[in-house]
Coordinates of C-alpha atoms in Angstrom, one line a residue:
X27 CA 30.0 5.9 8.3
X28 CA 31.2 4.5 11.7
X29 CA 28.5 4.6 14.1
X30 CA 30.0 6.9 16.3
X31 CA 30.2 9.2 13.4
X32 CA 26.1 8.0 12.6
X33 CA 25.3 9.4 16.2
X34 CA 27.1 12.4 15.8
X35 CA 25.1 13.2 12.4
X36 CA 21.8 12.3 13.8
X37 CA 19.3 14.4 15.1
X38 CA 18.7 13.9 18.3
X39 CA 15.8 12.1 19.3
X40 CA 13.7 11.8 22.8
X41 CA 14.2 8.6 24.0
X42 CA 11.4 5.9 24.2
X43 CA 9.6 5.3 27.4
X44 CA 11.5 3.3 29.3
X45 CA 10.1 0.0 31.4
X46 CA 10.5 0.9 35.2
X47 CA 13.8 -0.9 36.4
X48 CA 11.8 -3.5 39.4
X49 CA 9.5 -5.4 37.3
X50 CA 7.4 -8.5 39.4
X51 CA 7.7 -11.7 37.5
X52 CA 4.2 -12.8 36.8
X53 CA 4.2 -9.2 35.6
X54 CA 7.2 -9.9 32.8
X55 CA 6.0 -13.9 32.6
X56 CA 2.5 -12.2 31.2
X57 CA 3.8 -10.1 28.7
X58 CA 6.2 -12.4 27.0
X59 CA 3.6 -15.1 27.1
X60 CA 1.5 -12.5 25.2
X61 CA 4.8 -11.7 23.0
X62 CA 5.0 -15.7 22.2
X63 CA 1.0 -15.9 21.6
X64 CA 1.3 -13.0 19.2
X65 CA 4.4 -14.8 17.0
X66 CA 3.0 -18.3 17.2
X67 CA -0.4 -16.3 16.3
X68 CA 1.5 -15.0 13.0
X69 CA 3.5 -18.2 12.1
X70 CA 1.1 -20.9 12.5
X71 CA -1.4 -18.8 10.4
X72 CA 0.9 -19.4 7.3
X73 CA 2.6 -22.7 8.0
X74 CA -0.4 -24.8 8.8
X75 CA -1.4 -24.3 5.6
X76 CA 2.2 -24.6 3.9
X77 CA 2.8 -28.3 6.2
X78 CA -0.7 -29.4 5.0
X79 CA -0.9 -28.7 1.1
X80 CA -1.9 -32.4 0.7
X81 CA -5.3 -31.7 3.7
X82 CA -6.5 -28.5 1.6
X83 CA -6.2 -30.6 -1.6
X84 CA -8.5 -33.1 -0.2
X85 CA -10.7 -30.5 1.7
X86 CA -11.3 -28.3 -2.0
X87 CA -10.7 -31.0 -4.4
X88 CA -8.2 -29.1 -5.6
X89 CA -4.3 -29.8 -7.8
X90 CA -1.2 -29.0 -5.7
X91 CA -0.8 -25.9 -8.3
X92 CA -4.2 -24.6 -6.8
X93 CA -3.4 -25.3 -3.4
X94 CA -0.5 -23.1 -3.8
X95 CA -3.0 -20.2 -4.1
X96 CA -3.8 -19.9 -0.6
X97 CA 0.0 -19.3 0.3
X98 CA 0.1 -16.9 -2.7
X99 CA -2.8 -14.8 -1.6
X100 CA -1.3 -14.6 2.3
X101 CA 2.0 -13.6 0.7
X102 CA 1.0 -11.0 -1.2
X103 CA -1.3 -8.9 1.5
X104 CA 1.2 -9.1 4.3
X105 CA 4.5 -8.5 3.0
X106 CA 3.5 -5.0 3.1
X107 CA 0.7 -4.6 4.9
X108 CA 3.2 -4.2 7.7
X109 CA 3.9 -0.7 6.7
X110 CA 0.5 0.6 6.6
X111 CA -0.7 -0.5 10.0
X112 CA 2.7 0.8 11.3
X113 CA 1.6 4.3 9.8
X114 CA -2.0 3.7 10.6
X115 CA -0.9 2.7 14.1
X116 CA 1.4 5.9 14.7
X117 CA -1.8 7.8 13.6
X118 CA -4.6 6.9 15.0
X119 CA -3.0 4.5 18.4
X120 CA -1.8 1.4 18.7
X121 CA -4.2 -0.6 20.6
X122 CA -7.1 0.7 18.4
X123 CA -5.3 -0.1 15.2
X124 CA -4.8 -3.4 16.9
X125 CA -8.0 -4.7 17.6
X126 CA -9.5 -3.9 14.6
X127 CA -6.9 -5.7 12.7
X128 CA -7.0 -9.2 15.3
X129 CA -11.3 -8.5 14.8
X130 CA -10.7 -8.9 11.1
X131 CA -8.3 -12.0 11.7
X132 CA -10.9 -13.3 14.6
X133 CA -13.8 -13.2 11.8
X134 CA -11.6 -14.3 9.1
X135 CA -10.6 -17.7 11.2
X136 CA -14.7 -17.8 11.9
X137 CA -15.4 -17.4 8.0
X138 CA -12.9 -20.0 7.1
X139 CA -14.9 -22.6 9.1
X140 CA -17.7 -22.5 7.2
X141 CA -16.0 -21.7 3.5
X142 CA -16.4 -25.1 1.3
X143 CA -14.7 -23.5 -1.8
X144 CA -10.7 -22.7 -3.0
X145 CA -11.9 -19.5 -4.1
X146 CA -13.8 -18.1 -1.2
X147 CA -10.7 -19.2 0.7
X148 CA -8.3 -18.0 -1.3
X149 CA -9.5 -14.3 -0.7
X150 CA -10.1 -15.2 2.8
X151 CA -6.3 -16.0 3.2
X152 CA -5.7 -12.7 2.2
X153 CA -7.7 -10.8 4.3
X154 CA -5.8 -12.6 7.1
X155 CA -2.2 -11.9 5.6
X156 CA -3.3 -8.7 5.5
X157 CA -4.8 -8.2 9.1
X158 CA -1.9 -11.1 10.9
X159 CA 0.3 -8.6 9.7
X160 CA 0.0 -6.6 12.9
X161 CA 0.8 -9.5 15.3
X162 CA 4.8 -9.6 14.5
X163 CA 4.6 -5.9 15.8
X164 CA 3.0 -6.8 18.5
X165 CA 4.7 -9.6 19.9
X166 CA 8.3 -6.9 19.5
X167 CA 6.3 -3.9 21.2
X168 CA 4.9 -6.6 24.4
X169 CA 8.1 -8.1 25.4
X170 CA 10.0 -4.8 24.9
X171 CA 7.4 -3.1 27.3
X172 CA 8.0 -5.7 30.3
X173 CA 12.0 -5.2 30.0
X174 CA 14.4 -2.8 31.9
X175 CA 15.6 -1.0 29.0
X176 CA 18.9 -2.0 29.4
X177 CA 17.6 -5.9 28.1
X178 CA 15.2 -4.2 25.3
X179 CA 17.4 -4.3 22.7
X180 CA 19.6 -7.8 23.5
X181 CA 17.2 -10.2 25.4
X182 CA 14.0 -8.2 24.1
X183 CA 15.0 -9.0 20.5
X184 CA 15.5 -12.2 21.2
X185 CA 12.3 -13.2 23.0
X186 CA 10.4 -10.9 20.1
X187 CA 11.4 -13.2 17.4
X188 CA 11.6 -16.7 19.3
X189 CA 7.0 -16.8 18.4
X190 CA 7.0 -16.8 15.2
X191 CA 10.4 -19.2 14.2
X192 CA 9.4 -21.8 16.8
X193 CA 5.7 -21.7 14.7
X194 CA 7.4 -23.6 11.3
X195 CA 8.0 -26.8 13.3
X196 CA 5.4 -26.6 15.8
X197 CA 3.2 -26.3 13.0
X198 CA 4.2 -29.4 11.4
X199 CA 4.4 -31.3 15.2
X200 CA 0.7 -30.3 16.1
X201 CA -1.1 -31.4 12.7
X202 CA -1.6 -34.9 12.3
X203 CA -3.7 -34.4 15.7
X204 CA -5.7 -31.6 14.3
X205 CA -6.1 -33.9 11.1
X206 CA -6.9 -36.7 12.8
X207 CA -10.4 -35.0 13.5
X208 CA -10.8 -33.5 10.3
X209 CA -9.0 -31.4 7.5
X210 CA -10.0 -27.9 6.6
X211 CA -11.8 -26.8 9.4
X212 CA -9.8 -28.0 12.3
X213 CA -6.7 -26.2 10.9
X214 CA -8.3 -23.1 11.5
X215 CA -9.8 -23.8 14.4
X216 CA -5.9 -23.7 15.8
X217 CA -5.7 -20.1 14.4
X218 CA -9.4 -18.9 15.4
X219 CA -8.1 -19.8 18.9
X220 CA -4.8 -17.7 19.0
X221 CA -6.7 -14.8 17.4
X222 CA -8.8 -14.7 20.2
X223 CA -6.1 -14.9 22.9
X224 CA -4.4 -12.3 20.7
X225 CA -7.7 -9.8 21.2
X226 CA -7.6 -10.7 25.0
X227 CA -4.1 -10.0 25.4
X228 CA -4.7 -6.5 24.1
X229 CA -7.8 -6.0 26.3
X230 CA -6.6 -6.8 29.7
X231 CA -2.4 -5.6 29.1
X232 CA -1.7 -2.4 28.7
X233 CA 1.0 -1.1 26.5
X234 CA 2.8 2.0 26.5
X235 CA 1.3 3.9 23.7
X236 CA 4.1 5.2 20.8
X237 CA 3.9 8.9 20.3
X238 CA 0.7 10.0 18.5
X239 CA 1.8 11.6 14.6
X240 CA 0.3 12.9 11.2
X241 CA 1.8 10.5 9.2
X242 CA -0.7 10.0 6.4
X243 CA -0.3 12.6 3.3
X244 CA -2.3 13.1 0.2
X245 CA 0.9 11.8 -1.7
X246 CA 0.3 8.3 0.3
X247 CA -3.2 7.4 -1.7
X248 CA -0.8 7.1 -4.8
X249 CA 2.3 5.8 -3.1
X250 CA 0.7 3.0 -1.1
X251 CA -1.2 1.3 -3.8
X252 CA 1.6 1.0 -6.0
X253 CA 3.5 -0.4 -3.1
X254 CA 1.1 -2.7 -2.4
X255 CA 0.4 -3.9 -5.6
X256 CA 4.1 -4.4 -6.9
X257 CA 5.2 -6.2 -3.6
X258 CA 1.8 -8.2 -3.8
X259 CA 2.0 -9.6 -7.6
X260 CA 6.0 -10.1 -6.9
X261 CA 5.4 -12.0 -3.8
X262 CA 2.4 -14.3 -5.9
X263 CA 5.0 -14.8 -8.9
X264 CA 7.8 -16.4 -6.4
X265 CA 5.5 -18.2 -4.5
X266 CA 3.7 -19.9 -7.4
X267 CA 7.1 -19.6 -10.1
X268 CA 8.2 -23.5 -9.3
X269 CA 4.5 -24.9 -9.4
X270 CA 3.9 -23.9 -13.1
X271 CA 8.0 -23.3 -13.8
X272 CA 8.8 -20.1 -14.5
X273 CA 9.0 -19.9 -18.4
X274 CA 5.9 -22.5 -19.3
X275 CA 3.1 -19.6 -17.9
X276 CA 3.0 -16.6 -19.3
X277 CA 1.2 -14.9 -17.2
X278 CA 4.1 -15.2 -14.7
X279 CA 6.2 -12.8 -16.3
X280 CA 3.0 -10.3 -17.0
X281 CA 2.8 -10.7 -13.2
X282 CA 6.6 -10.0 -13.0
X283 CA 6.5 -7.0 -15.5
X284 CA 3.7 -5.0 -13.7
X285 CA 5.2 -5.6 -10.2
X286 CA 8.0 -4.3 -11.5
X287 CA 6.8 -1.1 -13.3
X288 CA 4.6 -0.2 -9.9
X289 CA 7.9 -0.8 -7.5
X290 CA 9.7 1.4 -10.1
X291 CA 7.3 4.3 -10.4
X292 CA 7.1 4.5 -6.8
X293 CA 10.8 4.9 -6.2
X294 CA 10.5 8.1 -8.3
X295 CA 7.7 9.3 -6.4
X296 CA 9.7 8.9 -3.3
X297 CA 12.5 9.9 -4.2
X298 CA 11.4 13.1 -4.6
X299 CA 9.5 13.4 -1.4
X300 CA 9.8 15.6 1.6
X301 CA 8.5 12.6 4.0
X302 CA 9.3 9.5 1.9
X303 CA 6.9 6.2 2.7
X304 CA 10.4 4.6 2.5
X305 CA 13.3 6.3 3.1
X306 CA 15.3 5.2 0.2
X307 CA 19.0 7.3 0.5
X308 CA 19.0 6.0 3.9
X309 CA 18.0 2.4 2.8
X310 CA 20.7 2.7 0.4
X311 CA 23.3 3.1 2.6
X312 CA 25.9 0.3 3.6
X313 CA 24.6 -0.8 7.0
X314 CA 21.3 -0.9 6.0
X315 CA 22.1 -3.0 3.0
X316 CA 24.3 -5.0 5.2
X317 CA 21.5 -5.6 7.5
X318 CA 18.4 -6.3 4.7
X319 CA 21.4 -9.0 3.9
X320 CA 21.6 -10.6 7.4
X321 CA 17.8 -10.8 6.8
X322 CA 17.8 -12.5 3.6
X323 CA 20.5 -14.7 4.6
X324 CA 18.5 -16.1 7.8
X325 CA 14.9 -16.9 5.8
X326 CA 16.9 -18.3 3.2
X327 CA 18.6 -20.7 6.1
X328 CA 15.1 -21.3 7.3
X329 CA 13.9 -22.4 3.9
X330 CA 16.4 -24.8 3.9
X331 CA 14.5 -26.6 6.9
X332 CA 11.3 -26.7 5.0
X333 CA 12.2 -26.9 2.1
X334 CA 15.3 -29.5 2.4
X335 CA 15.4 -31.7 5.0
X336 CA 11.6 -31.8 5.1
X337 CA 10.8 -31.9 1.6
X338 CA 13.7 -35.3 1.4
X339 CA 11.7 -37.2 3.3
X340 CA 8.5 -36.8 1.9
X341 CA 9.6 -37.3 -1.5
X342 CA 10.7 -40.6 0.5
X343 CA 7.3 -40.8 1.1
X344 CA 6.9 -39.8 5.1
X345 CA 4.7 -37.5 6.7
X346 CA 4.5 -35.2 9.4
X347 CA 4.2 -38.0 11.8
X348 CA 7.3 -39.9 10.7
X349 CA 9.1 -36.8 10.7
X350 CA 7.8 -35.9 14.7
X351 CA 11.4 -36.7 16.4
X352 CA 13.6 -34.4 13.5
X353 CA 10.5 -31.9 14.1
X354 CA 10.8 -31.9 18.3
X355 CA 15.1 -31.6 17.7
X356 CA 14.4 -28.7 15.4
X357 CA 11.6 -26.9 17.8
X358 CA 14.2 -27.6 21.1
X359 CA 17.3 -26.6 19.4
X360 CA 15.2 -23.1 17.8
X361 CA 13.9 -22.5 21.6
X362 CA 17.5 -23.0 22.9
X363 CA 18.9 -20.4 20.4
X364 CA 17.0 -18.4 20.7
X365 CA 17.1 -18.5 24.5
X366 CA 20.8 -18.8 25.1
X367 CA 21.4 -15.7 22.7
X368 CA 19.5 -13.8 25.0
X369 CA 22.1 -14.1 27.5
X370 CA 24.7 -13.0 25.1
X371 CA 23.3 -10.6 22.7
X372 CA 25.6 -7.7 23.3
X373 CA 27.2 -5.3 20.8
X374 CA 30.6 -6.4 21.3
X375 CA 29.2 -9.9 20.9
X376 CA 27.5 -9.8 17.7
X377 CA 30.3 -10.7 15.2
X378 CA 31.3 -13.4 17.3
X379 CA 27.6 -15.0 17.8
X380 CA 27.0 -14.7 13.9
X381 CA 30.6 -16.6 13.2
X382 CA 29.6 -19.3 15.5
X383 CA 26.1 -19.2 13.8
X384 CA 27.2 -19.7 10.4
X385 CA 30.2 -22.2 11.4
X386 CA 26.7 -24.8 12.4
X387 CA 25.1 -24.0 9.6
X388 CA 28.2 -24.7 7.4
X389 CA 29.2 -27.7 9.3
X390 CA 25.0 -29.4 9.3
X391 CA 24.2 -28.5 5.8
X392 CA 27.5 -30.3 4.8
X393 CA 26.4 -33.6 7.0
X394 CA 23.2 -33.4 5.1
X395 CA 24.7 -33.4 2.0
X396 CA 25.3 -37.0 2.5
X397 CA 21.8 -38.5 2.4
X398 CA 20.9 -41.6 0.8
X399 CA 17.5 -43.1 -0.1
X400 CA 17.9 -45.2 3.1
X401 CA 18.3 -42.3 5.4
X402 CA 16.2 -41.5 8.1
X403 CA 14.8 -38.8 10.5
X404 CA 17.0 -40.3 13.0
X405 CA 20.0 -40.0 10.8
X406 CA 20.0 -36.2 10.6
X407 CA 19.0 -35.2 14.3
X408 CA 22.5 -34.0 14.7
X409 CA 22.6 -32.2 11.6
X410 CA 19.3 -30.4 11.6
X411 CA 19.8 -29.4 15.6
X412 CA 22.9 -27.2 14.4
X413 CA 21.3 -26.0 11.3
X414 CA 18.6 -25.0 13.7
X415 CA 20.4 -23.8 17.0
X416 CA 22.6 -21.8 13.8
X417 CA 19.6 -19.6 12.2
X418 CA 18.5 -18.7 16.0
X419 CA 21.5 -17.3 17.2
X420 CA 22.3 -15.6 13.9
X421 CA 18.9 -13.1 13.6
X422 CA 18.7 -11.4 16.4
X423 CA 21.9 -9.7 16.8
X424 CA 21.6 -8.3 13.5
X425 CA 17.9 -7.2 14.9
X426 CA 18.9 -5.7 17.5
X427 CA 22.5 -4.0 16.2
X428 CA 20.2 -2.6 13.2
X429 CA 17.0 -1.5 15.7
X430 CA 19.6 0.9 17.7
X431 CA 21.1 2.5 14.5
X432 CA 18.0 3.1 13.7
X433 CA 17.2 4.7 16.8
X434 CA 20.1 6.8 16.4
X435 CA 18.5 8.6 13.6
X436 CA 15.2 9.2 14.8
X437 CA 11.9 7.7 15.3
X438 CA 10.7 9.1 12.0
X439 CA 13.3 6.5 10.5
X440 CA 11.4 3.6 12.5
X441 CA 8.9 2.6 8.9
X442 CA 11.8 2.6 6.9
X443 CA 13.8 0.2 9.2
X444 CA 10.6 -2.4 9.6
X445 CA 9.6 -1.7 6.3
X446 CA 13.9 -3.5 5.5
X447 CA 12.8 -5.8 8.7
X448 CA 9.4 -7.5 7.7
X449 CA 10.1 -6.9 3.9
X450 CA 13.4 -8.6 4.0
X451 CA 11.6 -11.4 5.9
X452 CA 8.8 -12.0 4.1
X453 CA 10.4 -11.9 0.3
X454 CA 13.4 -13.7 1.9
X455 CA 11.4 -16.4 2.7
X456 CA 9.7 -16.5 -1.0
X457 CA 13.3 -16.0 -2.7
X458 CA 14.8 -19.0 -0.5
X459 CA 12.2 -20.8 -1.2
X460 CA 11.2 -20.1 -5.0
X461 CA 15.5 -20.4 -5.8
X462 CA 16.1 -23.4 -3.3
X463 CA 13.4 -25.1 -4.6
X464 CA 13.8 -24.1 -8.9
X465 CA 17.1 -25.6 -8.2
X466 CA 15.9 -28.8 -7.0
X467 CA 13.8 -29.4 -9.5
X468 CA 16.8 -28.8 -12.6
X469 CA 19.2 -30.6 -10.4
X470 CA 16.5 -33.2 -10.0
X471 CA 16.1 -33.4 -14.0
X472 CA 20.0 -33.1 -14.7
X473 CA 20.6 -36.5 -12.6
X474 CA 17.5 -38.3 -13.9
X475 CA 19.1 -37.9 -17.1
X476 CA 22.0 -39.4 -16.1
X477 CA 20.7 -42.6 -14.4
X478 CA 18.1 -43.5 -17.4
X479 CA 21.0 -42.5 -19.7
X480 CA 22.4 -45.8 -18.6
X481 CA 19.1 -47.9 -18.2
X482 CA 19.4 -49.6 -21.0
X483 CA 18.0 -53.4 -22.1
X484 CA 21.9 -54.4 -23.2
X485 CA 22.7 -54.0 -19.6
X486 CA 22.3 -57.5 -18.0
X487 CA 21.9 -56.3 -14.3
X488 CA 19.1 -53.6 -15.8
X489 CA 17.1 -57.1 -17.1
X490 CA 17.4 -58.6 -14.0
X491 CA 16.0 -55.6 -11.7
X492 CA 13.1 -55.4 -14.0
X493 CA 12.3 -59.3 -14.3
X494 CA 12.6 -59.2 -10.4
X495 CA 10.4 -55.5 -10.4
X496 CA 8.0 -57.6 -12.3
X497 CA 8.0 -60.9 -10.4
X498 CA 6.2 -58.8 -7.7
X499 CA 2.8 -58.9 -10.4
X500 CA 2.9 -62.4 -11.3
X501 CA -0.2 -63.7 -9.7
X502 CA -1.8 -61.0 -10.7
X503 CA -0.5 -60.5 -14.3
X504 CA 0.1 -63.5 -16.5
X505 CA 1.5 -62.0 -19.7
X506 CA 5.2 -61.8 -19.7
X507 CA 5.2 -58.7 -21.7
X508 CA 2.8 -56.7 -19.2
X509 CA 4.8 -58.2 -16.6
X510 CA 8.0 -56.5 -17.9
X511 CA 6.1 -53.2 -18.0
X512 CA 5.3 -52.9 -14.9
X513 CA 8.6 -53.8 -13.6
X514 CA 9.9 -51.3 -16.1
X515 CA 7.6 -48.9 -14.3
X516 CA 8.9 -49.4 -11.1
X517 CA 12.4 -49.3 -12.4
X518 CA 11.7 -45.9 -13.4
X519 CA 10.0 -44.7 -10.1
X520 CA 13.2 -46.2 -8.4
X521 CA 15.2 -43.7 -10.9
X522 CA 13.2 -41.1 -10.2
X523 CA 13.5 -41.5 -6.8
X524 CA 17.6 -41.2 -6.3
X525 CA 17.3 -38.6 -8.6
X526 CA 15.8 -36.5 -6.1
X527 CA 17.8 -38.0 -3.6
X528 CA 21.0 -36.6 -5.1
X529 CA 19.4 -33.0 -5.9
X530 CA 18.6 -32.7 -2.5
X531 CA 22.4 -33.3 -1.8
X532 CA 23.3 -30.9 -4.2
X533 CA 20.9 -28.5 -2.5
X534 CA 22.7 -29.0 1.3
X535 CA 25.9 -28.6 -0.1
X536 CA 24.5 -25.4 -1.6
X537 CA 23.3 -23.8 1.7
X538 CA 27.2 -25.1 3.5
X539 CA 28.7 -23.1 0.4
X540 CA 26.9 -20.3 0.6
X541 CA 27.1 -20.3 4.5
X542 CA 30.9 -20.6 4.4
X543 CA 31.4 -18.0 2.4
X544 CA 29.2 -15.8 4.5
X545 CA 31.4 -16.6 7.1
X546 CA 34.6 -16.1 5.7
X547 CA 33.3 -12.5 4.2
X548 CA 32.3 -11.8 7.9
X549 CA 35.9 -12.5 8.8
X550 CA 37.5 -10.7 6.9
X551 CA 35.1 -7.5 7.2
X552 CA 36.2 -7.7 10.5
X553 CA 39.7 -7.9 10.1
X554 CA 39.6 -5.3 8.0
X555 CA 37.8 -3.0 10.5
X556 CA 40.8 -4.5 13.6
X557 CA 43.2 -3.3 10.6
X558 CA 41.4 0.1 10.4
X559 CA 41.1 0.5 14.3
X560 CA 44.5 -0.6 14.8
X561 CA 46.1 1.9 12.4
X562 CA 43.7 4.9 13.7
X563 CA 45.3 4.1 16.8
X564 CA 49.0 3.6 15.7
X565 CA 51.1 7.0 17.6
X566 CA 53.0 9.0 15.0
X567 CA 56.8 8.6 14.0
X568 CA 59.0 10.9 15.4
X569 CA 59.5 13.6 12.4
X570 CA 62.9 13.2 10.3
X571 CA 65.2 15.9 10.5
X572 CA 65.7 17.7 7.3

């Protein structure tokens, strides 16, 4: 359906209350300084943690496999938690649904402090997945109160989103300082802080309140838990899948199974329902399967960041300091999106920002793809600038085209659309992840086999790397035969090494495929729809006589 046909069809809706025109600018400076404290608030709750797996390892004593829990358990609470403050919101207010939930997080930070176990924090984390949930909401709802609403939709969107992207490097930037002082405790000090600038934005800045509705039924209290039980053990089995590998625990596919069965019994209770949780025919249809795509597609592009480029050079062995220029390109070329999309993000603009987008993405993932074991964070400014400047233009047209067809159809469509919105986001970010990263590691085993396949003694060059691996240990070892094991040894890490070197090239060239073929499907959808438009328009033939 067109949407001019989708406005025709929809019931017609009171519009939201709009911001008054003449706006002072300390006025619109506070709220989107609230808007950025809200998404930084959200991203760097998760992403300190991800960045420092190797700090909470020291901190708990713990594997990398229980490290992984802590990312697990913040997964799992907020990648629908989402929905049920939005309905406890709409009940019973905004603000008072908000401080609750930024209490929780403010006591939560306070509790982590003091927590010396990986259990204890393990349930901590997801008590605050479930409470940070609020804080993408909020910093939308702040920056779209402070706009004209001519810019809510175009530079609102923008602004809404540019918090919690910017978090992923700024996260990485800001914590060999914070580790410099100590581990555990002085990552969540960072987050302690934001919570409580999130409760004093929401004490001193008023906020339009949404309209006030019964929203909560009796079919909810069976609806909801199975909701947030089939997301949650879903979201635990991607994030922890490539830690213990996906067929080698069993309990993974129990995990999988149940998650399944819950999401399944709950479609056919909502299918059925006069006022769905989740509209699901209107979910179904073909722009709002278009637009959980978009979605996808950009935390897939963002895992690429993480995942990829940083996770190359710290299997080359550097860490977040080494990595502080690529980290600064990737934060400035984010804020710059971001920003300069503002500017554009109009209707008739959206198809050509999100060619442009994926054209960088195409054209830095393919320069990636050309790493050796001697590149360098210099190397790849370039690259990871486009990659970067790409996935900030590309989300927020799709935010904002998708938030006014929303609109459209009412305000009761408004959960369904941020249940796509933060879902989408959230289990995005786990499938690029969980996939980018399962492929690494069979790509990584495919080309090990392939260099020790032709390791062999026969080889005279193979000798000579491991007498000269093994000179290194002569005054320390003087047994020739321990001194060819060791250099044997090191042969092997070397091995191992450009294995991983030529998975992660396999793994850019992945993301430029995958982009380019985004972007010549995007072409051609709209080529098809000129062809359409151009045809509708195309005056009839003169009739010929009989």
């Amino acid at each position: 359906m067109s949407d001019t046909g989708a406005a025709a069809a929809a019931p017609s809706t009171p519009a939201p209350p709009a911001a008054p025109e003449n706006i002072s600018f300390p006025n619109l400076a506070l709220y989107m300084l609230a808007s950025l404290t809200f998404g930084l608030a959200q991203g760097l709750g998760n992403y300190l943690v991800a960045g420092n797996l190797q700090a909470v390892q020291a901190t708990f004593g713990a594997t990398t496999n229980e490290a992984v829990w802590l990312m697990a358990a913040y997964s799992s609470t907020s990648i629908t938690a989402s929905i049920l403050l939005w309905k406890l919101r709409t009940q019973f207010g905004l603000r008072r649904v908000a401080k609750i939930a930024i209490l929780f997080l403010v006591a939560v930070s306070i509790a982590h402090v003091a927590v010396h176990d990986l259990g204890s924090a393990v349930l901590l984390r997801a008590v605050a997945g479930f409470a940070g949930a609020m804080l993408n909401t909020l910093a939308f709802l702040y920056v779209l109160e402070a706009l004209p609403l001519r810019h809510k939709l175009t530079v609102g969107i923008a602004l809404g989103l540019t918090g919690s992207q910017v978090a992923v490097p700024l996260a990485r930037l800001i914590s060999p300082h914070l580790l410099e002082i100590g581990l555990w405790p002085q990552l969540n000090m960072v987050e302690l802080a934001l919570s409580l600038l999130c409760l004093f934005w929401i004490l001193v800045l008023p906020i339009t309140p949404p309209v006030s509705a019964k929203v909560f039924d009796r079919v909810d209290a069976v609806s909801l838990p199975l909701l947030i039980l089939g997301m949650g053990l879903i979201a635990v089995v991607l994030t922890l899948g490539r830690y213990y590998w996906w067929t080698e625990a069993s309990w993974l596919g129990l995990c999988l199974a149940a998650g399944l069965a819950c999401l399944t019994a709950l479609v056919v209770i909502e299918l059925n329902r006069e006022r769905p949780l989740v509209n699901l025919h209107w979910l179904s249809s073909r722009d709002m399967i278009l637009f959980g795509g978009s979605m996808f597609f950009s935390r897939f592009i963002l895992s690429e960041q993480t995942t990829g480029a940083i996770g190359f050079f710290q299997n080359l062995g550097l860490l977040n300091e080494h990595m502080a220029g690529m980290l600064w390109v990737i934060l400035l070329a984010t804020l710059a999106g971001f920003l300069g999309v503002s500017l554009i993000n109009r209707p008739e603009n959206r198809a050509a920002i999100q060619a442009v987008a994926l054209a960088l993405i195409t054209l830095g993932a393919w320069l990636e793809s050309h790493g050796t074991s001697l590149t360098r964070p210099q190397d790849v400014l370039l690259s990871q600038g486009l990659v970067a400047f790409g996935g900030a233009i590309f989300l927020p047209p799709a935010v904002g085209w998708s938030f006014a067809h929303t609109l459209k159809w009412g305000i009761e469509r408004l959960t369904s659309f941020f249940a796509v919105f933060l879902a989408s986001q959230n289990l995005g970010g786990l499938l690029g992840a969980a996939g980018l990263g399962s492929f690494l590691v069979v790509r990584e085993k495919f080309h090990s086999s392939q260099i020790v396949e032709n390791l062999t003694g026969a080889d005279p060059l193979v000798v000579q790397r491991i007498q000269a691996y093994g000179a290194s240990y002569a005054r320390v070892l003087n047994d020739p035969a321990l001194r060819s094991a060791e250099g044997s040894a090191l042969l092997g890490g070397v091995a191992t090494r450009e294995a991983y070197v030529l998975a992660y090239n396999d793994l850019f060239l992945v993301v430029a495929v995958v982009s380019a073929l985004c972007l010549l499907g995007l072409l051609l959808h709209q080529l098809i729809i000129r062809l359409g438009r151009g045809g509708a328009q195309a005056p009839a033939g003169p009739a010929r006589p009989a």
